[in-house]
Coordinates of C-alpha atoms and ligand atoms in Angstrom, one line a residue:
M331 CA 0.0 0.0 0.0
V332 CA 1.6 3.3 -1.1
V333 CA -0.5 5.9 0.7
S334 CA -2.5 5.2 3.8
L335 CA -5.1 7.4 5.5
S336 CA -4.9 7.7 9.2
D337 CA -8.7 7.3 9.4
K338 CA -10.0 5.1 6.6
S339 CA -13.6 5.6 7.7
R340 CA -13.3 9.0 6.1
L341 CA -13.3 7.2 2.7
Q342 CA -16.7 5.7 3.4
P343 CA -18.8 8.6 2.0
L344 CA -16.7 8.5 -1.2
R345 CA -17.6 4.9 -1.7
D346 CA -21.3 5.5 -1.1
G347 CA -22.1 8.4 -3.4
T348 CA -20.8 10.7 -6.1
P349 CA -17.8 12.5 -4.8
A350 CA -16.8 16.0 -5.9
L351 CA -13.4 17.2 -6.9
A352 CA -12.6 20.4 -5.0
T353 CA -9.8 22.9 -5.7
I354 CA -9.0 26.6 -5.3
C355 CA -10.4 28.7 -8.1
S356 CA -7.1 29.4 -9.8
H357 CA -4.0 27.7 -11.3
S358 CA -5.3 24.7 -13.3
S359 CA -8.9 24.7 -11.9
L360 CA -10.6 24.9 -15.4
Q361 CA -9.2 21.5 -16.5
I362 CA -9.8 20.0 -13.0
F363 CA -13.5 21.0 -13.0
H364 CA -13.8 20.0 -16.7
G365 CA -12.2 16.7 -16.1
A366 CA -14.4 16.0 -13.0
R367 CA -17.5 16.8 -15.1
V368 CA -16.5 14.6 -18.1
E369 CA -15.8 11.7 -15.7
G370 CA -19.1 12.0 -13.8
F371 CA -17.9 13.7 -10.6
G372 CA -19.3 16.8 -9.0
S373 CA -17.0 19.9 -8.6
V374 CA -16.4 22.5 -5.9
G375 CA -14.6 25.7 -6.3
I376 CA -12.9 27.2 -3.3
A377 CA -12.5 31.0 -3.4
Q378 CA -11.8 33.9 -1.1
G379 CA -14.4 36.6 -0.8
T380 CA -16.8 36.3 -3.8
P381 CA -17.2 33.6 -6.5
P382 CA -14.9 34.5 -9.4
R383 CA -16.8 35.6 -12.5
F384 CA -14.5 34.2 -15.1
Y385 CA -16.1 30.8 -15.0
D386 CA -19.2 32.2 -16.5
A387 CA -17.2 32.4 -19.7
F388 CA -16.4 28.7 -19.6
P389 CA -19.6 26.8 -19.0
L390 CA -18.0 23.3 -19.4
A391 CA -15.5 24.1 -16.7
K392 CA -17.6 26.0 -14.2
P393 CA -17.7 24.3 -10.8
D394 CA -21.1 23.0 -9.6
K395 CA -20.8 25.1 -6.5
F396 CA -18.5 27.5 -4.7
L397 CA -17.3 27.4 -1.1
L398 CA -16.1 30.8 0.1
V399 CA -13.6 31.7 2.8
D400 CA -13.2 35.2 4.2
R401 CA -9.4 34.8 4.5
W402 CA -7.2 31.9 3.4
E403 CA -6.1 31.4 7.1
N404 CA -9.7 30.3 7.8
V405 CA -9.8 27.6 5.2
H406 CA -10.6 25.0 7.9
S407 CA -14.0 26.7 8.3
I408 CA -15.3 25.1 5.1
V409 CA -14.3 21.6 6.0
P410 CA -17.9 20.5 7.1
K411 CA -19.2 21.8 3.8
L412 CA -16.5 19.9 1.9
E413 CA -17.4 16.8 3.8
E414 CA -21.1 17.3 2.9
S415 CA -20.1 17.4 -0.8
R416 CA -18.0 14.2 -0.4
A417 CA -15.1 16.3 -1.6
V418 CA -11.6 15.2 -2.5
I419 CA -9.2 18.1 -2.7
V420 CA -7.0 18.2 -5.7
P421 CA -3.8 20.1 -4.6
T422 CA -2.4 22.8 -6.9
G423 CA 0.3 25.5 -6.5
S424 CA -2.4 27.8 -5.1
F425 CA -2.7 25.6 -2.0
V426 CA 1.1 26.1 -1.4
E427 CA 0.9 29.8 -2.1
Y428 CA -2.4 30.9 -0.4
V429 CA -3.1 28.2 2.2
G430 CA 0.5 27.2 3.0
P431 CA 1.9 23.6 3.4
E432 CA 1.2 23.3 7.1
R433 CA -2.4 24.5 7.1
F434 CA -3.0 22.4 4.0
S435 CA -1.6 19.3 5.5
A436 CA -3.8 19.7 8.5
L437 CA -7.1 19.8 6.6
S438 CA -9.2 16.8 7.5
V439 CA -10.6 16.2 4.0
P440 CA -9.3 13.5 1.7
V441 CA -6.6 14.8 -0.7
F442 CA -5.7 13.3 -4.0
G443 CA -2.1 12.0 -3.8
N444 CA 0.2 11.8 -0.9
R445 CA -0.1 15.0 1.2
R446 CA 3.3 14.3 2.8
V447 CA 5.0 15.1 -0.5
M448 CA 4.4 18.8 -0.1
E449 CA 6.9 19.1 2.7
W450 CA 9.5 17.6 0.3
E451 CA 8.7 20.0 -2.5
S452 CA 8.5 23.2 -0.4
D453 CA 11.9 22.6 1.2
R454 CA 14.7 23.0 -1.4
E455 CA 17.2 21.1 0.8
K456 CA 14.9 18.1 1.2
E457 CA 14.1 18.1 -2.5
R458 CA 17.8 17.9 -3.2
V459 CA 18.3 15.0 -0.9
W460 CA 15.4 13.2 -2.7
L461 CA 16.7 13.9 -6.2
E462 CA 20.4 13.1 -5.4
R463 CA 19.3 9.8 -3.9
A464 CA 17.4 9.1 -7.1
G465 CA 20.6 9.7 -9.0
V466 CA 19.1 12.6 -11.0
P467 CA 21.6 14.9 -12.7
M468 CA 21.2 18.3 -11.2
P469 CA 23.0 21.7 -11.4
R470 CA 26.0 21.9 -9.1
K471 CA 25.4 23.6 -5.8
Y472 CA 28.2 25.8 -4.5
R473 CA 28.7 26.2 -0.7
D474 CA 30.4 29.5 -1.1
A475 CA 30.9 32.3 -3.7
S476 CA 34.7 31.6 -3.6
E477 CA 34.2 28.1 -5.1
V478 CA 32.4 29.4 -8.2
D479 CA 34.1 28.7 -11.5
G480 CA 31.4 29.4 -14.1
P481 CA 28.0 31.0 -14.6
V482 CA 25.6 30.8 -11.6
I483 CA 22.1 31.6 -10.5
V484 CA 21.5 32.7 -6.9
K485 CA 18.1 31.7 -5.6
Y486 CA 16.2 32.8 -2.5
Y487 CA 14.0 30.5 -0.5
G488 CA 10.3 30.9 -1.1
A489 CA 11.1 33.7 -3.6
K490 CA 7.8 34.1 -5.5
G491 CA 8.4 33.8 -9.2
G492 CA 12.1 33.9 -8.9
K493 CA 12.0 37.6 -7.9
G494 CA 15.4 38.9 -7.0
F495 CA 17.3 35.9 -8.3
I496 CA 20.8 37.0 -9.4
L497 CA 22.6 35.8 -12.5
A498 CA 26.4 36.1 -12.7
K499 CA 28.7 35.0 -15.6
D500 CA 31.6 34.2 -13.2
R501 CA 33.0 34.5 -9.7
D502 CA 34.1 38.2 -10.1
E503 CA 30.6 39.3 -11.3
L504 CA 29.0 37.3 -8.4
L505 CA 31.2 38.9 -5.8
E506 CA 30.2 42.4 -7.1
S507 CA 26.4 41.4 -6.9
P508 CA 24.2 42.5 -4.0
I509 CA 23.4 39.1 -2.6
R510 CA 21.1 38.7 0.4
K511 CA 21.0 35.7 2.9
P512 CA 19.8 33.0 3.0
H513 CA 20.4 32.0 -0.6
V514 CA 21.6 29.1 -2.6
I515 CA 24.2 29.4 -5.3
Q516 CA 23.6 27.0 -8.2
E517 CA 25.4 26.4 -11.5
Y518 CA 23.6 28.2 -14.3
I519 CA 22.8 25.6 -16.9
I520 CA 23.0 26.7 -20.4
G521 CA 20.6 24.9 -22.7
T522 CA 16.8 24.6 -23.4
R523 CA 14.2 24.4 -20.7
Y524 CA 11.5 21.7 -20.5
Y525 CA 8.8 21.2 -17.9
L526 CA 7.7 17.6 -18.2
H527 CA 4.2 16.6 -17.0
F528 CA 4.2 13.1 -15.7
F529 CA 1.5 11.0 -14.0
Y530 CA 2.2 8.1 -11.7
S531 CA -0.6 5.6 -11.0
P532 CA 0.2 3.1 -8.2
I533 CA -2.8 1.0 -9.2
S534 CA -2.3 0.6 -13.0
K535 CA -0.5 -2.4 -14.3
E536 CA -0.6 -1.3 -17.9
G537 CA 1.9 0.6 -19.9
Y538 CA 5.4 1.8 -18.7
R539 CA 5.8 0.0 -15.4
V540 CA 7.5 1.6 -12.4
A541 CA 7.5 -0.1 -9.0
D542 CA 4.0 -1.6 -8.6
G543 CA 2.3 0.9 -10.9
S544 CA 2.8 2.8 -14.1
L545 CA 4.1 6.1 -15.4
Q546 CA 2.7 8.3 -18.2
L547 CA 4.0 11.4 -19.9
L548 CA 1.0 13.7 -20.5
G549 CA 2.7 16.7 -21.9
I550 CA 5.6 19.1 -21.9
D551 CA 5.6 22.9 -21.7
R552 CA 8.0 25.8 -21.4
R553 CA 7.2 28.7 -19.1
D554 CA 7.1 32.2 -20.3
E555 CA 9.0 34.1 -17.7
A556 CA 9.0 37.9 -17.3
N557 CA 11.2 39.8 -17.6
I558 CA 14.1 37.4 -18.4
D559 CA 12.5 36.1 -21.7
E560 CA 12.5 39.5 -23.4
L561 CA 15.2 41.3 -21.5
Y562 CA 17.9 40.6 -24.2
K563 CA 16.1 43.0 -26.6
L564 CA 17.3 45.9 -24.5
G565 CA 21.0 45.0 -24.9
S566 CA 23.8 43.5 -22.9
Q567 CA 23.5 42.4 -19.2
E568 CA 26.2 44.9 -18.2
G569 CA 24.3 47.8 -19.8
L570 CA 21.1 46.7 -18.1
L571 CA 22.7 46.4 -14.7
K572 CA 24.0 49.9 -15.0
S573 CA 20.4 51.1 -15.6
G574 CA 19.3 49.1 -12.5
L575 CA 17.5 46.5 -14.6
R576 CA 17.8 43.0 -13.1
P577 CA 16.4 39.7 -14.5
T578 CA 13.3 38.2 -12.9
F579 CA 11.6 34.9 -13.5
V580 CA 7.9 35.6 -12.9
V581 CA 5.8 33.0 -14.7
T582 CA 3.2 34.8 -16.9
G583 CA 2.1 31.9 -19.2
N584 CA 3.1 28.7 -20.8
V585 CA 3.9 27.4 -24.3
P586 CA 3.6 23.9 -25.7
V587 CA 6.8 22.0 -26.7
V588 CA 7.8 18.5 -27.6
L589 CA 11.1 16.9 -26.8
R590 CA 13.4 15.3 -29.5
E591 CA 12.1 11.8 -29.5
S592 CA 15.4 10.1 -28.9
L593 CA 15.6 11.9 -25.5
L594 CA 12.4 10.4 -24.2
P595 CA 14.1 7.3 -22.7
Q596 CA 16.4 9.5 -20.7
V597 CA 13.5 11.6 -19.1
F598 CA 11.4 8.5 -18.4
D599 CA 14.4 7.0 -16.6
I600 CA 14.7 10.1 -14.5
A601 CA 11.0 10.3 -13.6
G602 CA 10.9 6.5 -12.8
N603 CA 13.9 6.9 -10.4
I604 CA 12.2 9.9 -8.8
I605 CA 9.1 7.8 -8.1
E606 CA 11.0 4.8 -6.8
T607 CA 13.0 6.9 -4.4
S608 CA 9.8 8.7 -3.2
I609 CA 8.4 5.3 -2.2
D610 CA 11.4 4.6 -0.1
L611 CA 11.5 8.1 1.5
F612 CA 7.9 8.9 2.3
G613 CA 5.5 6.2 0.9
G614 CA 5.5 7.5 -2.7
M615 CA 4.3 10.3 -4.9
V616 CA 1.0 9.6 -6.5
G617 CA -0.7 11.3 -9.5
P618 CA 0.6 14.3 -11.4
F619 CA 4.1 15.7 -11.0
C620 CA 6.4 17.9 -13.1
V621 CA 10.1 17.4 -13.7
E622 CA 11.7 20.8 -14.6
G623 CA 15.1 21.0 -16.2
I624 CA 17.4 22.1 -18.9
M625 CA 18.7 20.0 -21.8
T626 CA 22.3 20.9 -22.5
E627 CA 24.0 20.8 -25.9
E628 CA 25.6 17.4 -24.7
L629 CA 21.9 16.2 -24.5
E630 CA 22.1 15.7 -20.8
F631 CA 18.9 16.7 -18.9
K632 CA 19.7 18.6 -15.6
V633 CA 16.8 18.9 -13.2
F634 CA 16.6 22.2 -11.2
E635 CA 13.2 21.6 -9.6
I636 CA 10.3 19.2 -9.3
S637 CA 6.7 20.0 -8.6
T638 CA 4.9 17.3 -6.8
R639 CA 1.4 18.0 -8.1
I640 CA -0.4 19.3 -11.2
V641 CA 1.4 22.2 -12.7
A642 CA -0.2 25.2 -14.5
G643 CA 1.8 24.3 -17.7
T644 CA -0.7 21.5 -18.2
N645 CA -3.3 24.2 -19.1
V646 CA -1.9 24.3 -22.6
Y647 CA -3.3 20.8 -23.0
I648 CA -6.9 21.0 -21.8
N649 CA -7.9 19.1 -24.9
G650 CA -5.0 16.7 -25.0
S651 CA -1.3 16.9 -26.0
P652 CA 0.9 15.2 -28.6
Y653 CA 1.7 12.7 -25.8
S654 CA -1.5 12.3 -23.9
D655 CA -3.4 11.8 -27.2
L656 CA -1.4 8.6 -27.5
V657 CA -2.7 7.4 -24.1
A658 CA -6.4 8.5 -24.8
P659 CA -7.6 11.2 -27.2
G660 CA -8.3 14.5 -25.6
L661 CA -6.9 13.6 -22.2
S662 CA -5.9 16.5 -19.9
T663 CA -4.1 16.0 -16.6
G664 CA -7.2 17.2 -14.8
R665 CA -9.3 14.5 -16.4
R666 CA -6.6 11.9 -15.8
I667 CA -6.9 12.7 -12.0
A668 CA -10.6 12.1 -12.2
Q669 CA -10.1 8.8 -14.1
E670 CA -7.6 7.6 -11.4
L671 CA -10.1 8.4 -8.6
K672 CA -12.9 6.6 -10.5
R673 CA -10.8 3.5 -11.0
A674 CA -9.5 3.4 -7.4
A675 CA -13.1 3.7 -6.2
R676 CA -14.3 0.9 -8.5
E677 CA -11.4 -1.4 -7.4
D678 CA -11.8 -0.5 -3.8
R679 CA -8.3 1.0 -3.6
L680 CA -9.1 4.6 -2.7
D681 CA -6.6 4.4 0.2
E682 CA -3.8 4.0 -2.3
V683 CA -4.5 7.3 -4.2
L684 CA -5.8 9.5 -1.4
S685 CA -4.3 10.7 1.8
Ligands
LIG1217 P1 13.0 27.9 -9.7 O1 12.5 28.9 -8.7 O2 14.0 27.0 -9.2 O3 11.8 27.1 -10.4 O4 13.6 28.7 -10.9 C1 12.9 29.7 -11.6 C2 13.5 29.8 -13.1 O5 14.9 30.1 -13.0 C3 13.3 28.6 -13.9 O6 12.1 28.4 -14.5 C4 14.4 28.7 -14.9 O7 14.1 29.6 -16.0 C5 15.5 29.4 -14.1 N1 16.5 28.5 -13.5 C6 16.4 27.9 -12.3 N2 17.5 27.1 -12.0 C7 18.3 27.3 -13.1 C8 19.6 26.8 -13.4 N3 20.3 26.0 -12.5 N4 20.2 27.1 -14.6 C9 19.5 27.9 -15.4 N5 18.3 28.4 -15.2 C10 17.7 28.1 -14.0

């Protein structure tokens, strides 16, 4: 058993009636609500203040009902209503950002996937231990600026959208840069970025087998990041710095990409190792996750981050991707989540996909 609920009686209502998929009204909610509807589940949108109006423009992705909180700190106040709706929460980046990992983890409502994984994602040190143990190639981490012998990126913990990150071509440039603490100095990998959307099912025995389950690739995107993506149009880094212009990595959107086909075995190996190690470390990662990295000109994929849940880049594939269409036509990650829940309920294995 990969994931176990502390109180399995909480699953009983899900077995007895039509559950609803609940998520925060942001991030990838359109495809989660759409997927729930297509697979025959109800849907619940969680919002702060008033119901967001933009769903009126997307009737096939509008949640059946909204549950409102006055402030995100008070999210526990809607737990009885979530229980009434037989809700399963689908975690997204909005839960990390608005609710916070601790408050989210304490919610006494079934969550799709293993809620313990969030503590491994939200702590960069823990994430590194996990990926290193999985043998995943990563950018080098420097303990101190004096060790630096090439281009680097300086990251701050919890920095929203990479704000304030510093790029330096070499040690001298780094030493001249205004760096705050605490930070992490990482090798800057030169290559092309790919954000790979995987899905791990612990209950499927079909397809590409990993541990007791199977692994799917549902899509790949690249993030549009402001201002770094367009900054080069204003000239050289040196000139920009003189004018006080520093790069930022705020995600503003996503674009679809595919990977050179001969590189697929490499990224499947990486994702498979990440899953196997997660099972040893904390009982396994279940459902959608994203492996985020850079392909170098030597065709080696270096992973700088993983997201342990659905990522917003999957929104470019609400009607399927070049990869998910080869699993099932028109399959989004949101819909894949609903399918997994349906199968787990049918086979009486909900405790393996919920926590
Ligand atoms: P992160 O906060 O780690 O997701 O990084 C934000 C953005 O910084 C990424 O989407 C990449 O564009 C860039 N980035 C992060 N790490 C590296 C790296 N080691 N080398 C090059 N670019 C990076």
